[in-house]
Amino acid sequence: MLYTSTRNSDLRISSAKAIVSGISKDGGLFVPEKLPHISSVNLELLSNMNYIERASFILSKFLTDFTNEEILECVDKAYSKEKFSSDDIAKVVKLDDNKFVLELWHGPTCAFKDMALQLLPHLLTTSMKKEAGLKNVKILVATSGDTGKAALEGFKNVNGTSILVFYPENGVSDMQKLQMVTQDGKNVDVCSIKGNFDDAQSGVKKIFTDKELCEQLNEKGVLLSSANSINWGRLVPQIVYYFSAYCDMLKNGQLRNGELVNIVVPTGNFGNILAAYYAKKMGLPVKKFICASNSNNVLTDFINTGRYDKNRKFYSTISPSMDILISSNLERLLFHLYNENDKKICNLYGQLVNEGSFEVCEEVKIKLQDEFYGEFCDDIHTKKTIKSVFNKYRYLIDPHTAVAFNVYGKYVMDSKDNTKTIIASTASPYKFAKDVLDSIGEFADGNIFEKLGELSKITRTEIPKPISNLNSKNVRFNKVISRDEMKNYLLNNAVCDKI
Ligand SMILES: *Cc1c(COP(=O)(O)O)cnc(C)c1O
């Protein structure tokens, strides 16, 4: 299987090269030239496997330049018992006859990004061995909260790698910040940026496309790569859990093989929902994708009007990992909806840079609306949803997942569709304890740890270990810089030389 770029469809590279490079030189994103097919017989087979076996099966279809042993080794390291608190890895919880929650937060940082970022470092270091001459890689990450911590946990102390994470100074929750600034590991660095997530992300993008800088680093023997969700090595692990969820439901007799499901995803950078879309293109029986946004509803408007317009007010919400106005992975979807027409994508993204907006043609808009339903939910309704879901099911959800529940409610009202539905739950409620407590009408004075204790008491659930352990850790990182200083910071920071 070879990979091409959304902005140059003549390009053909191996998966190892795509994973090592992160983003294509032409500014486009790597996509598989053709998707593998998973048949209903395969689904039956996968149902009798555990998560690690399912992941190896799906990955082997995409990473054809990896040996089966290499894939198994990577997957084994990523989804080990020490790292995931649930044997199922990605557990499906049935709430009622048509609502099934896919819990993607049993990893070491309690958010869904662990699903990909526990695997990526191993895919990357294996890929580097295949790409002759590559010994050291520097991972650069812009994060709106969860990616940063998950990437730090994934890469810490992995030989031949080092990692630098930039996060917006006031754009992450207290808990997310605490998780990052106390990160341990000898090859990690964390720095905050004055501005919002898009400032951090465009700063990182600028560094990646800075040829001179990349050469300077190459002279030091350092290759720059990304752990942001634009990396193919981030996306491919996410395809696995949609198949896995369907197979769990098959196994438990909750679905007939071939029965359609809806999938609801709380969306920011469009990576998670895109993985679900790829699963459908590969044969997973999906009826509708429900794309849930918070007040930063650029995707809602795009799905409903065909016009993408980032010129709008930016909101800092209680679901900060979705506070995004440029959903990078949308480029991949558009490439497929435009039948792999790279010229079209170059045009649209040229307009996005110059004018901050673009509009797709009528034909693409129809295809888009056929597959996707888009709506959004503000903070007030997010909180109401946490409360109503808790009261109704005694099931506690975090603000991101609540956005998904709320938008799913709107979808059912609009469509009267009662198809069984998988709702992606992307973070543990403990990661957002303050807002979750507020929502269910309980208050706790004092610091975050007291709030965690209160939440645990009220809901009779256990505080995840990676969160309760933070109490005893020291702050290691406290630098704040402006967006213009990012390049110099990277060049001057000591970790760069040490890897
Ligand atoms: C990153 C994140 C999202 C958004 O996922 P995308 O792949 O960027 O669309 C949603 N919820 C949580 C908790 C996240 O960390």
Short mmCIF file of C-alpha atoms and ligand atoms in Angstrom, two decimals:
data_model
loop_
_atom_site.label_atom_id
_atom_site.label_comp_id
_atom_site.label_asym_id
_atom_site.label_seq_id
_atom_site.Cartn_x
_atom_site.Cartn_y
_atom_site.Cartn_z
CA MET A 1 0.00 0.00 0.00
CA LEU A 2 1.36 3.39 -1.01
CA TYR A 3 0.45 6.89 0.12
CA THR A 4 -0.16 10.06 -1.81
CA SER A 5 -0.57 13.73 -0.88
CA THR A 6 -3.84 15.68 -0.88
CA ARG A 7 -1.99 18.42 -2.78
CA ASN A 8 0.02 16.25 -5.19
CA SER A 9 -1.68 13.05 -6.23
CA ASP A 10 1.29 11.97 -8.40
CA LEU A 11 3.32 11.40 -5.25
CA ARG A 12 3.77 7.78 -4.09
CA ILE A 13 5.56 6.95 -0.83
CA SER A 14 5.62 4.09 1.66
CA SER A 15 3.77 4.18 4.96
CA ALA A 16 7.11 4.40 6.82
CA LYS A 17 8.02 7.51 4.85
CA ALA A 18 4.56 9.04 5.43
CA ILE A 19 4.81 8.43 9.17
CA VAL A 20 8.34 9.80 9.42
CA SER A 21 7.50 12.92 7.38
CA GLY A 22 4.21 13.80 9.13
CA ILE A 23 3.18 16.40 6.55
CA SER A 24 3.94 16.42 2.81
CA LYS A 25 6.45 18.95 1.39
CA ASP A 26 3.68 20.44 -0.75
CA GLY A 27 1.75 21.32 2.42
CA GLY A 28 -0.76 18.50 1.88
CA LEU A 29 -1.61 15.52 4.09
CA PHE A 30 -0.77 11.90 3.32
CA VAL A 31 -3.62 9.58 2.42
CA PRO A 32 -3.64 5.93 1.30
CA GLU A 33 -3.95 5.68 -2.48
CA LYS A 34 -6.59 2.99 -2.08
CA LEU A 35 -8.44 1.75 1.02
CA PRO A 36 -8.30 -1.92 2.04
CA HIS A 37 -11.59 -3.80 2.27
CA ILE A 38 -12.85 -5.46 5.44
CA SER A 39 -15.61 -7.93 4.54
CA SER A 40 -18.46 -9.16 6.73
CA VAL A 41 -16.56 -12.46 7.04
CA ASN A 42 -13.60 -10.46 8.38
CA LEU A 43 -15.93 -8.75 10.87
CA GLU A 44 -17.07 -12.14 12.13
CA LEU A 45 -13.44 -13.22 12.49
CA LEU A 46 -12.42 -10.02 14.26
CA SER A 47 -15.28 -10.47 16.73
CA ASN A 48 -13.49 -13.45 18.24
CA MET A 49 -10.21 -11.60 18.67
CA ASN A 50 -8.97 -9.33 21.45
CA TYR A 51 -8.11 -5.67 20.88
CA ILE A 52 -4.43 -6.29 20.16
CA GLU A 53 -5.26 -8.89 17.53
CA ARG A 54 -7.88 -6.66 15.95
CA ALA A 55 -5.42 -3.77 15.81
CA SER A 56 -2.72 -5.95 14.24
CA PHE A 57 -5.18 -7.17 11.61
CA ILE A 58 -6.33 -3.70 10.57
CA LEU A 59 -2.86 -2.14 10.72
CA SER A 60 -1.36 -4.87 8.56
CA LYS A 61 -3.70 -3.80 5.74
CA PHE A 62 -2.29 -0.27 5.82
CA LEU A 63 1.34 -0.74 6.83
CA THR A 64 2.31 -3.22 4.14
CA ASP A 65 6.00 -2.26 4.42
CA PHE A 66 6.01 -3.48 8.07
CA THR A 67 6.42 -7.17 8.87
CA ASN A 68 3.70 -8.85 10.93
CA GLU A 69 6.21 -9.24 13.77
CA GLU A 70 6.96 -5.52 13.72
CA ILE A 71 3.28 -4.63 13.82
CA LEU A 72 2.59 -7.02 16.67
CA GLU A 73 5.54 -5.68 18.64
CA CYS A 74 4.34 -2.07 18.23
CA VAL A 75 0.77 -2.91 19.17
CA ASP A 76 1.82 -5.03 22.15
CA LYS A 77 3.91 -2.19 23.58
CA ALA A 78 1.14 0.36 23.02
CA TYR A 79 -1.85 -1.46 24.50
CA SER A 80 -0.21 -3.26 27.40
CA LYS A 81 -1.94 -3.97 30.71
CA GLU A 82 0.33 -1.50 32.53
CA LYS A 83 -0.89 1.33 30.34
CA PHE A 84 -4.62 0.68 29.97
CA SER A 85 -6.94 0.27 32.91
CA SER A 86 -9.51 -1.77 30.95
CA ASP A 87 -8.76 -5.17 29.43
CA ASP A 88 -11.05 -4.23 26.57
CA ILE A 89 -8.80 -1.22 25.82
CA ALA A 90 -11.74 0.54 24.13
CA LYS A 91 -14.79 -0.56 26.05
CA VAL A 92 -18.40 -0.33 24.79
CA VAL A 93 -21.02 0.49 27.44
CA LYS A 94 -24.70 -0.01 26.64
CA LEU A 95 -26.94 2.74 28.05
CA ASP A 96 -30.23 1.72 26.45
CA ASP A 97 -31.47 -0.14 23.39
CA ASN A 98 -29.95 2.27 20.92
CA LYS A 99 -27.26 4.19 22.79
CA PHE A 100 -23.81 2.61 23.09
CA VAL A 101 -20.89 4.55 24.51
CA LEU A 102 -17.42 3.79 23.20
CA GLU A 103 -15.09 4.66 26.11
CA LEU A 104 -11.81 5.77 24.60
CA TRP A 105 -10.20 7.07 27.78
CA HIS A 106 -8.79 4.08 29.65
CA GLY A 107 -5.20 4.95 28.70
CA PRO A 108 -2.46 6.65 30.76
CA THR A 109 -3.74 10.23 30.30
CA CYS A 110 -7.46 9.48 30.51
CA ALA A 111 -8.32 10.90 27.07
CA PHE A 112 -8.90 9.27 23.70
CA LYS A 113 -5.65 10.56 22.24
CA ASP A 114 -3.85 7.76 24.10
CA MET A 115 -5.42 5.33 21.65
CA ALA A 116 -3.20 6.72 18.91
CA LEU A 117 -0.35 8.29 20.82
CA GLN A 118 0.62 5.15 22.72
CA LEU A 119 1.14 3.50 19.33
CA LEU A 120 2.63 6.32 17.25
CA PRO A 121 6.12 6.39 18.89
CA HIS A 122 6.58 2.71 18.08
CA LEU A 123 5.30 3.08 14.52
CA LEU A 124 7.61 6.05 14.14
CA THR A 125 10.78 4.46 15.49
CA THR A 126 10.10 1.33 13.42
CA SER A 127 9.58 3.54 10.36
CA MET A 128 12.83 5.39 11.06
CA LYS A 129 14.77 2.13 10.96
CA LYS A 130 13.32 1.47 7.51
CA GLU A 131 14.27 4.94 6.28
CA ALA A 132 18.05 4.54 6.11
CA GLY A 133 20.12 7.10 7.96
CA LEU A 134 17.45 8.34 10.32
CA LYS A 135 18.46 8.03 13.94
CA ASN A 136 16.97 10.97 15.84
CA VAL A 137 13.57 12.53 15.58
CA LYS A 138 12.28 15.62 17.31
CA ILE A 139 8.53 15.64 17.82
CA LEU A 140 6.87 19.05 17.76
CA VAL A 141 3.33 19.31 19.05
CA ALA A 142 0.77 22.09 19.25
CA THR A 143 -1.93 21.11 21.68
CA SER A 144 -5.28 22.33 22.89
CA GLY A 145 -4.79 20.15 25.93
CA ASP A 146 -5.12 16.43 25.54
CA THR A 147 -2.73 15.82 22.64
CA GLY A 148 0.19 17.35 24.51
CA LYS A 149 -0.07 15.15 27.54
CA ALA A 150 -0.82 12.04 25.52
CA ALA A 151 2.16 12.69 23.24
CA LEU A 152 4.45 13.32 26.22
CA GLU A 153 3.36 10.03 27.78
CA GLY A 154 3.73 8.18 24.50
CA PHE A 155 7.22 9.47 23.66
CA LYS A 156 8.79 9.78 27.10
CA ASN A 157 12.06 7.86 27.25
CA VAL A 158 11.58 6.28 23.79
CA ASN A 159 15.10 5.95 22.39
CA GLY A 160 15.95 8.10 19.39
CA THR A 161 13.14 10.56 20.07
CA SER A 162 12.63 13.81 21.92
CA ILE A 163 9.49 15.88 22.24
CA LEU A 164 8.59 19.56 22.58
CA VAL A 165 5.00 20.54 23.34
CA PHE A 166 3.52 24.03 22.87
CA TYR A 167 0.16 24.81 24.48
CA PRO A 168 -1.93 28.02 24.61
CA GLU A 169 -1.34 29.69 27.98
CA ASN A 170 -5.01 30.10 28.82
CA GLY A 171 -6.55 27.54 26.50
CA VAL A 172 -6.33 24.35 28.55
CA SER A 173 -7.98 23.20 31.77
CA ASP A 174 -6.17 23.32 35.14
CA MET A 175 -5.96 19.56 35.10
CA GLN A 176 -4.59 19.40 31.56
CA LYS A 177 -1.97 22.00 32.48
CA LEU A 178 -0.98 20.20 35.65
CA GLN A 179 -0.64 16.94 33.73
CA MET A 180 1.76 18.57 31.27
CA VAL A 181 3.91 20.72 33.52
CA THR A 182 4.63 17.79 35.84
CA GLN A 183 5.58 15.43 33.00
CA ASP A 184 8.52 13.17 33.75
CA GLY A 185 10.97 11.71 31.26
CA LYS A 186 14.47 12.67 30.10
CA ASN A 187 13.57 13.64 26.51
CA VAL A 188 10.57 15.91 27.10
CA ASP A 189 9.99 19.71 27.09
CA VAL A 190 6.82 21.77 27.55
CA CYS A 191 6.32 25.48 26.84
CA SER A 192 3.22 27.72 26.82
CA ILE A 193 2.32 30.28 24.13
CA LYS A 194 0.58 33.63 24.53
CA GLY A 195 -2.49 33.14 22.32
CA ASN A 196 -5.03 30.45 21.48
CA PHE A 197 -4.69 26.96 20.01
CA ASP A 198 -4.71 28.18 16.42
CA ASP A 199 -1.77 30.47 17.23
CA ALA A 200 0.16 27.51 18.59
CA GLN A 201 -0.84 25.27 15.69
CA SER A 202 -0.03 27.76 12.95
CA GLY A 203 3.31 28.50 14.67
CA VAL A 204 4.17 24.81 14.52
CA LYS A 205 3.00 24.54 10.90
CA LYS A 206 5.24 27.47 10.02
CA ILE A 207 8.23 25.70 11.54
CA PHE A 208 7.51 22.54 9.55
CA THR A 209 7.41 24.43 6.26
CA ASP A 210 10.54 26.46 7.05
CA LYS A 211 13.12 24.83 4.74
CA GLU A 212 16.07 26.72 6.17
CA LEU A 213 15.23 25.71 9.70
CA CYS A 214 14.77 22.07 8.76
CA GLU A 215 18.21 22.09 7.11
CA GLN A 216 19.75 23.67 10.20
CA LEU A 217 18.28 20.90 12.32
CA ASN A 218 19.31 18.23 9.83
CA GLU A 219 22.89 19.41 10.22
CA LYS A 220 22.55 18.64 13.90
CA GLY A 221 21.25 15.21 12.89
CA VAL A 222 17.71 16.00 13.94
CA LEU A 223 14.64 15.25 11.86
CA LEU A 224 11.49 17.20 12.71
CA SER A 225 8.24 15.32 12.85
CA SER A 226 4.75 15.84 14.15
CA ALA A 227 2.52 13.99 16.56
CA ASN A 228 -0.46 16.19 15.70
CA SER A 229 -3.43 14.41 14.24
CA ILE A 230 -2.29 15.23 10.71
CA ASN A 231 0.27 12.40 10.98
CA TRP A 232 -0.95 9.22 9.29
CA GLY A 233 0.48 7.28 12.22
CA ARG A 234 -2.09 9.03 14.42
CA LEU A 235 -5.05 8.32 12.20
CA VAL A 236 -4.58 4.68 11.45
CA PRO A 237 -4.81 3.48 15.09
CA GLN A 238 -8.11 5.35 15.39
CA ILE A 239 -9.71 3.35 12.60
CA VAL A 240 -9.23 0.22 14.71
CA TYR A 241 -11.57 1.10 17.57
CA TYR A 242 -14.58 1.70 15.34
CA PHE A 243 -14.20 -1.82 13.98
CA SER A 244 -13.56 -3.07 17.48
CA ALA A 245 -16.72 -1.45 18.86
CA TYR A 246 -18.84 -2.96 16.09
CA CYS A 247 -17.28 -6.38 16.69
CA ASP A 248 -17.91 -6.18 20.45
CA MET A 249 -21.54 -5.42 19.73
CA LEU A 250 -21.71 -8.35 17.28
CA LYS A 251 -20.18 -10.64 19.85
CA ASN A 252 -22.63 -9.54 22.53
CA GLY A 253 -25.59 -10.08 20.22
CA GLN A 254 -26.35 -6.35 20.18
CA LEU A 255 -26.11 -6.19 16.38
CA ARG A 256 -26.68 -8.47 13.38
CA ASN A 257 -23.66 -8.64 11.09
CA GLY A 258 -24.28 -6.01 8.42
CA GLU A 259 -26.72 -3.98 10.53
CA LEU A 260 -26.11 -0.25 10.14
CA VAL A 261 -25.04 1.95 13.07
CA ASN A 262 -24.70 5.71 13.51
CA ILE A 263 -21.51 7.14 14.94
CA VAL A 264 -21.41 10.35 16.98
CA VAL A 265 -18.06 12.09 17.51
CA PRO A 266 -17.25 15.23 19.52
CA THR A 267 -15.04 16.94 16.98
CA GLY A 268 -12.22 19.45 16.88
CA ASN A 269 -9.44 18.77 14.39
CA PHE A 270 -11.64 16.23 12.54
CA GLY A 271 -9.23 13.33 13.16
CA ASN A 272 -11.43 11.04 15.20
CA ILE A 273 -14.49 11.34 12.96
CA LEU A 274 -12.34 10.99 9.84
CA ALA A 275 -11.08 7.65 11.16
CA ALA A 276 -14.72 6.55 11.45
CA TYR A 277 -15.32 7.69 7.87
CA TYR A 278 -12.35 5.59 6.69
CA ALA A 279 -13.77 2.61 8.58
CA LYS A 280 -17.01 3.00 6.64
CA LYS A 281 -15.18 3.29 3.31
CA MET A 282 -13.44 0.03 4.24
CA GLY A 283 -16.72 -1.77 4.80
CA LEU A 284 -17.98 -0.96 8.31
CA PRO A 285 -21.79 -0.69 8.10
CA VAL A 286 -22.41 2.96 9.02
CA LYS A 287 -25.51 4.99 8.22
CA LYS A 288 -24.71 8.50 9.42
CA PHE A 289 -21.79 10.33 11.01
CA ILE A 290 -22.90 12.89 13.54
CA CYS A 291 -20.32 15.63 13.88
CA ALA A 292 -20.70 17.41 17.22
CA SER A 293 -19.05 20.78 17.85
CA ASN A 294 -19.02 23.25 20.73
CA SER A 295 -19.55 27.02 20.24
CA ASN A 296 -16.62 26.98 17.83
CA ASN A 297 -19.08 25.68 15.28
CA VAL A 298 -17.16 26.13 12.06
CA LEU A 299 -17.81 22.48 11.09
CA THR A 300 -21.54 22.72 11.84
CA ASP A 301 -21.81 25.64 9.44
CA PHE A 302 -19.64 23.89 6.88
CA ILE A 303 -21.76 20.74 6.87
CA ASN A 304 -24.99 22.73 6.69
CA THR A 305 -23.95 25.31 4.09
CA GLY A 306 -20.93 23.95 2.20
CA ARG A 307 -19.00 27.07 3.17
CA TYR A 308 -15.99 26.83 5.50
CA ASP A 309 -15.32 30.18 7.16
CA LYS A 310 -12.79 30.55 9.93
CA ASN A 311 -13.36 34.32 10.16
CA ARG A 312 -15.41 34.23 13.32
CA LYS A 313 -15.23 34.78 17.03
CA PHE A 314 -13.10 32.25 18.91
CA TYR A 315 -14.64 30.86 22.11
CA SER A 316 -12.79 29.32 25.04
CA THR A 317 -15.20 26.64 26.21
CA ILE A 318 -15.42 23.94 28.87
CA SER A 319 -14.59 21.42 26.12
CA PRO A 320 -11.22 23.00 25.28
CA SER A 321 -9.90 20.14 23.16
CA MET A 322 -12.51 21.13 20.60
CA ASP A 323 -11.75 24.87 20.62
CA ILE A 324 -10.49 24.86 17.05
CA LEU A 325 -11.31 26.96 14.00
CA ILE A 326 -9.09 25.17 11.49
CA SER A 327 -9.93 21.48 11.43
CA SER A 328 -6.83 20.17 9.68
CA ASN A 329 -8.04 16.67 8.88
CA LEU A 330 -11.02 17.98 6.94
CA GLU A 331 -8.57 18.34 4.05
CA ARG A 332 -8.40 14.57 3.77
CA LEU A 333 -12.18 14.21 3.63
CA LEU A 334 -12.42 16.89 0.94
CA PHE A 335 -9.72 15.16 -1.11
CA HIS A 336 -11.86 12.01 -1.16
CA LEU A 337 -15.15 13.85 -1.76
CA TYR A 338 -13.49 15.59 -4.73
CA ASN A 339 -12.49 12.17 -6.12
CA GLU A 340 -8.81 12.66 -5.26
CA ASN A 341 -8.51 15.90 -7.24
CA ASP A 342 -5.33 17.51 -5.83
CA LYS A 343 -5.75 20.72 -7.89
CA LYS A 344 -9.11 21.36 -6.24
CA ILE A 345 -7.60 20.94 -2.78
CA CYS A 346 -4.72 23.30 -3.61
CA ASN A 347 -7.32 25.86 -4.73
CA LEU A 348 -9.52 25.55 -1.68
CA TYR A 349 -6.66 25.68 0.80
CA GLY A 350 -5.08 28.58 -1.06
CA GLN A 351 -8.36 30.42 -0.52
CA LEU A 352 -8.38 29.42 3.15
CA VAL A 353 -4.94 30.99 3.61
CA ASN A 354 -5.74 34.14 1.63
CA GLU A 355 -9.35 34.80 2.57
CA GLY A 356 -9.95 32.55 5.57
CA SER A 357 -12.79 30.75 3.82
CA PHE A 358 -13.81 28.54 0.91
CA GLU A 359 -16.96 27.00 -0.49
CA VAL A 360 -17.36 23.52 -1.98
CA CYS A 361 -19.38 22.87 -5.14
CA GLU A 362 -22.99 21.67 -5.00
CA GLU A 363 -22.11 18.07 -5.86
CA VAL A 364 -19.61 17.79 -2.98
CA LYS A 365 -22.03 19.49 -0.60
CA ILE A 366 -24.66 16.85 -1.39
CA LYS A 367 -22.16 14.02 -0.81
CA LEU A 368 -21.10 15.66 2.45
CA GLN A 369 -24.65 16.00 3.77
CA ASP A 370 -25.46 12.48 2.71
CA GLU A 371 -22.80 11.14 5.08
CA PHE A 372 -22.62 13.78 7.84
CA TYR A 373 -25.03 15.54 10.16
CA GLY A 374 -23.55 18.57 11.93
CA GLU A 375 -24.76 20.50 14.97
CA PHE A 376 -23.26 22.25 17.98
CA CYS A 377 -23.87 22.81 21.67
CA ASP A 378 -22.81 25.72 23.89
CA ASP A 379 -21.43 25.50 27.45
CA ILE A 380 -24.80 25.94 29.16
CA HIS A 381 -26.32 23.03 27.28
CA THR A 382 -23.17 20.98 27.73
CA LYS A 383 -23.60 21.26 31.49
CA LYS A 384 -27.32 20.51 31.29
CA THR A 385 -26.50 17.40 29.28
CA ILE A 386 -23.97 16.14 31.86
CA LYS A 387 -26.66 16.48 34.49
CA SER A 388 -29.48 14.89 32.50
CA VAL A 389 -27.35 11.92 31.38
CA PHE A 390 -26.21 11.39 34.96
CA ASN A 391 -29.74 11.60 36.32
CA LYS A 392 -31.17 9.32 33.66
CA TYR A 393 -28.49 6.61 33.46
CA ARG A 394 -26.31 7.22 36.56
CA TYR A 395 -23.54 7.49 33.98
CA LEU A 396 -21.04 10.33 34.28
CA ILE A 397 -19.62 11.98 31.15
CA ASP A 398 -17.03 14.70 30.57
CA PRO A 399 -17.88 17.99 28.75
CA HIS A 400 -16.57 16.79 25.34
CA THR A 401 -18.66 13.66 25.48
CA ALA A 402 -21.62 15.77 26.65
CA VAL A 403 -21.39 17.84 23.46
CA ALA A 404 -21.74 14.58 21.55
CA PHE A 405 -24.75 13.46 23.59
CA ASN A 406 -26.46 16.81 23.17
CA VAL A 407 -25.97 16.92 19.41
CA TYR A 408 -27.09 13.31 19.10
CA GLY A 409 -30.32 14.37 20.84
CA LYS A 410 -30.80 17.08 18.21
CA TYR A 411 -30.17 14.56 15.44
CA VAL A 412 -32.81 12.18 16.79
CA MET A 413 -35.32 15.05 17.08
CA ASP A 414 -34.60 16.19 13.51
CA SER A 415 -34.46 12.79 11.84
CA LYS A 416 -36.59 10.48 14.01
CA ASP A 417 -33.86 7.95 13.23
CA ASN A 418 -33.70 5.19 15.86
CA THR A 419 -30.73 3.30 14.38
CA LYS A 420 -28.39 1.93 17.04
CA THR A 421 -25.75 4.53 17.73
CA ILE A 422 -22.17 4.49 18.95
CA ILE A 423 -21.26 7.66 20.85
CA ALA A 424 -17.51 8.26 21.15
CA SER A 425 -16.61 9.19 24.73
CA THR A 426 -13.31 11.02 24.51
CA ALA A 427 -12.26 11.85 28.06
CA SER A 428 -12.70 10.68 31.63
CA PRO A 429 -15.02 13.02 33.60
CA TYR A 430 -12.25 13.26 36.22
CA LYS A 431 -10.11 15.20 33.78
CA PHE A 432 -12.69 17.99 33.95
CA ALA A 433 -13.80 17.52 37.54
CA LYS A 434 -14.64 21.15 38.28
CA ASP A 435 -17.07 21.65 35.40
CA VAL A 436 -18.52 18.19 35.84
CA LEU A 437 -19.21 18.83 39.54
CA ASP A 438 -20.76 22.19 38.67
CA SER A 439 -22.98 20.53 36.11
CA ILE A 440 -24.48 17.98 38.44
CA GLY A 441 -25.17 20.76 40.92
CA GLU A 442 -22.50 19.90 43.47
CA PHE A 443 -19.80 22.22 44.68
CA ALA A 444 -16.55 21.56 46.42
CA ASP A 445 -14.29 24.20 47.86
CA GLY A 446 -10.56 23.96 47.68
CA ASN A 447 -8.13 22.61 45.16
CA ILE A 448 -8.64 20.21 42.26
CA PHE A 449 -7.81 17.19 44.36
CA GLU A 450 -10.58 17.96 46.81
CA LYS A 451 -12.94 18.29 43.86
CA LEU A 452 -11.81 14.91 42.56
CA GLY A 453 -12.54 13.35 45.93
CA GLU A 454 -15.98 14.92 46.01
CA LEU A 455 -16.78 13.66 42.52
CA SER A 456 -15.68 10.18 43.47
CA LYS A 457 -17.85 10.22 46.56
CA ILE A 458 -20.98 11.45 44.82
CA THR A 459 -20.73 9.16 41.83
CA ARG A 460 -19.23 6.17 43.63
CA THR A 461 -16.65 5.76 40.91
CA GLU A 462 -12.89 5.57 41.32
CA ILE A 463 -10.46 8.39 40.48
CA PRO A 464 -8.23 7.09 37.68
CA LYS A 465 -4.69 6.46 38.98
CA PRO A 466 -2.87 8.75 36.50
CA ILE A 467 -4.97 11.63 37.86
CA SER A 468 -4.82 10.89 41.58
CA ASN A 469 -1.03 10.41 41.29
CA LEU A 470 -0.53 14.00 40.11
CA ASN A 471 -0.88 15.21 43.68
CA SER A 472 2.63 14.09 44.53
CA LYS A 473 4.42 15.46 41.45
CA ASN A 474 6.56 18.60 41.08
CA VAL A 475 6.15 21.29 38.41
CA ARG A 476 9.02 20.96 35.94
CA PHE A 477 8.02 23.40 33.16
CA ASN A 478 6.80 27.00 33.49
CA LYS A 479 8.05 29.00 30.48
CA VAL A 480 5.70 31.33 28.54
CA ILE A 481 6.73 32.73 25.14
CA SER A 482 5.07 34.59 22.27
CA ARG A 483 4.20 32.95 18.97
CA ASP A 484 7.09 34.71 17.24
CA GLU A 485 9.59 33.18 19.63
CA MET A 486 8.69 29.56 18.90
CA LYS A 487 11.33 29.03 16.22
CA ASN A 488 14.15 30.39 18.36
CA TYR A 489 12.97 28.46 21.34
CA LEU A 490 13.16 25.27 19.33
CA LEU A 491 16.64 26.04 18.04
CA ASN A 492 18.00 27.09 21.39
CA ASN A 493 16.44 24.60 23.71
CA ALA A 494 18.83 22.12 25.13
CA VAL A 495 16.76 18.98 24.62
CA CYS A 496 17.26 19.42 20.90
CA ASP A 497 20.97 18.71 21.21
CA LYS A 498 20.65 16.01 23.78
CA ILE A 499 18.60 13.43 21.90
C1 LIG B 1 -8.85 15.92 20.79
C2 LIG B 1 -10.12 15.73 21.47
C3 LIG B 1 -11.34 15.83 20.78
C4 LIG B 1 -11.40 16.20 19.31
O1 LIG B 1 -10.91 15.18 18.46
P1 LIG B 1 -10.47 15.51 16.97
O2 LIG B 1 -9.86 14.26 16.45
O3 LIG B 1 -9.48 16.63 17.06
O4 LIG B 1 -11.69 15.92 16.23
C5 LIG B 1 -12.50 15.59 21.48
N1 LIG B 1 -12.49 15.29 22.80
C6 LIG B 1 -11.34 15.19 23.50
C7 LIG B 1 -11.40 14.89 24.95
C8 LIG B 1 -10.13 15.40 22.86
O5 LIG B 1 -9.00 15.29 23.56
#
